Every structure is written in structure tokens, then in C-alpha cells.
Amino acid sequence: MYDQAYIDYLAHFHGTRDYFECHELLEERWKEETPLDKQSLWVGLIQLSVSLYHYRRGNISGALRTLGKANDIIQAKQDHLESYGLDQERMLILLERLENKMNKGETYQSIQLPIIHDQLLSLVKKRCEELGSSYGVPSDLENKHLIHRHSMRDRTEVIEEREAELRKRKENH
């Protein structure tokens, strides 16, 4: 019933708190389904995780900017939230509270998305265990790899792919 990428997203969101991985998982999923739809609920959820990534790192302006985009999409698609196993009203309140905390300069605290479907919650908790984490644990703010993942990751594969694409385009011209 639920997409594995979405279950994985929720497990990382609530377990490992690896918001960078959340972004990667759903971006891939979104590109499979509706890559041209920048207003997809997938995109809103991606932007929410990116916002939390920035917020946790202390980049409040980036967090607010990305949260604003996420909020716009999620508000516009709020009628779809229940089909994603999320409580519509509680989700909108959560986003508003998150924005208020950021605007007040409050420090990052981990949040829980309002999962209302027991089956989805079970799948997510099971996936958390498989990932070696517990559902609902707060972010490990001492884990520099988690906090600064984008700047610490190995980009060799991405660079090699870009170079291969560039060579291919030059060969075709």
C-alpha cells in the first residue's frame, strides 16, 4: 500500500534523522513519478526535510526559505495528506509552529510528522530497527557527519557522471 521510498523517508526522518538522505530518497521517487511537477506533495516533503537540515545546522534563512516553499505545496495539497498516512490538520499546525520557532530564533528540535495510519507507523518503526535506529529519537547533534553531510559526502560518483555526460554531448556535436 505504501511506497518503499516513502517508508524509508519516514524511517530516516523519525529514526536516523538523516534529512539529507530523506531528500535523496524522495527526490528519486518524485523523479520516477512526476519529474516535471514541481508542486507535487513529494516535493513538499523533500523541501520539509531540506528545511530541517538547514535549521539543525543553524542556517535559519535557508531553513525559512525552504520551509516556506514546502508549506506552500503542502497547504495546496493538504487534501492528499491522509492518503500519505498523515493527519491534515496536525500537519498544517506543525508547519506553522516550526516556522514560528525558526522566526523566533529558537534552537532546532526534532519533530514528528503526524502519522495516523497504524500500518504505516508499523512499517516505519520496523524500518527504523533495520536501519539500527529507534523511532522518535532526537537528532544526535554531536554527529558532525549527520549535521554537515552535504559538505562531507564523497562526490566522486556525481563528478564522474557529469564528466561522462559532458564527453557524450561533445561526441554528439
XYZ file of C-alpha atoms in Angstrom, residues 34-129:
96
model
C 6.173 13.184 -11.787
C 9.547 14.821 -12.517
C 8.024 17.893 -14.117
C 5.528 18.560 -11.316
C 7.367 20.947 -9.012
C 4.177 21.257 -6.928
C 3.994 17.541 -6.123
C 3.474 16.590 -2.489
C 6.722 14.614 -2.858
C 8.483 17.945 -3.477
C 6.838 19.489 -0.415
C 8.087 16.627 1.754
C 11.557 16.868 0.202
C 11.664 20.579 0.971
C 10.499 19.970 4.540
C 13.456 17.650 5.148
C 15.837 20.138 3.485
C 14.451 22.884 5.709
C 15.108 20.793 8.820
C 18.613 20.020 7.582
C 19.326 23.767 7.309
C 17.609 24.536 10.615
C 19.644 21.954 12.501
C 22.843 23.462 11.027
C 21.821 26.957 12.172
C 21.090 28.254 8.668
C 17.815 29.919 9.663
C 17.360 31.967 6.482
C 17.807 28.868 4.302
C 15.537 26.877 6.593
C 12.786 29.507 6.479
C 13.028 29.940 2.716
C 12.779 26.195 2.100
C 10.067 25.729 4.729
C 8.027 28.458 3.023
C 8.174 26.533 -0.254
C 7.324 23.264 1.497
C 4.439 24.895 3.315
C 3.011 26.359 0.090
C 2.972 22.954 -1.563
C 1.719 21.044 1.469
C -1.071 23.574 2.028
C -2.074 23.354 -1.641
C -2.022 19.526 -1.497
C -3.422 19.174 2.026
C -6.359 17.092 0.800
C -3.831 14.414 -0.204
C -2.096 14.178 3.178
C -4.366 11.461 4.543
C -3.602 9.217 1.562
C 0.056 9.593 2.635
C -0.919 8.481 6.144
C -0.585 11.969 7.645
C -3.123 13.941 9.670
C -4.012 17.019 7.632
C -4.854 19.410 10.469
C -1.939 18.398 12.697
C 0.485 18.633 9.769
C -0.504 22.217 8.995
C -0.246 23.170 12.684
C 3.182 21.505 12.866
C 4.446 23.546 9.907
C 3.120 26.778 11.415
C 4.766 26.042 14.779
C 8.028 25.131 13.074
C 8.048 28.408 11.167
C 7.303 30.352 14.377
C 10.200 28.632 16.177
C 12.560 29.500 13.342
C 11.372 33.101 13.226
C 11.921 33.434 16.983
C 15.445 32.056 16.607
C 14.729 29.026 18.772
C 17.218 26.187 18.509
C 16.442 23.133 16.425
C 14.466 20.309 17.979
C 13.499 17.093 16.195
C 9.871 16.857 15.147
C 7.436 14.026 14.485
C 5.207 14.030 11.446
C 1.616 13.193 12.413
C 1.372 9.634 11.071
C -2.198 8.423 11.545
C -2.229 5.073 9.786
C -1.208 2.251 12.132
C 0.031 0.085 9.272
C 2.337 2.844 8.021
C 3.613 3.549 11.528
C 4.398 -0.157 11.985
C 6.285 -0.296 8.693
C 8.253 2.827 9.577
C 9.171 1.562 13.062
C 10.280 -1.768 11.590
C 12.402 0.044 9.001
C 13.961 2.183 11.766
C 15.042 -1.012 13.513
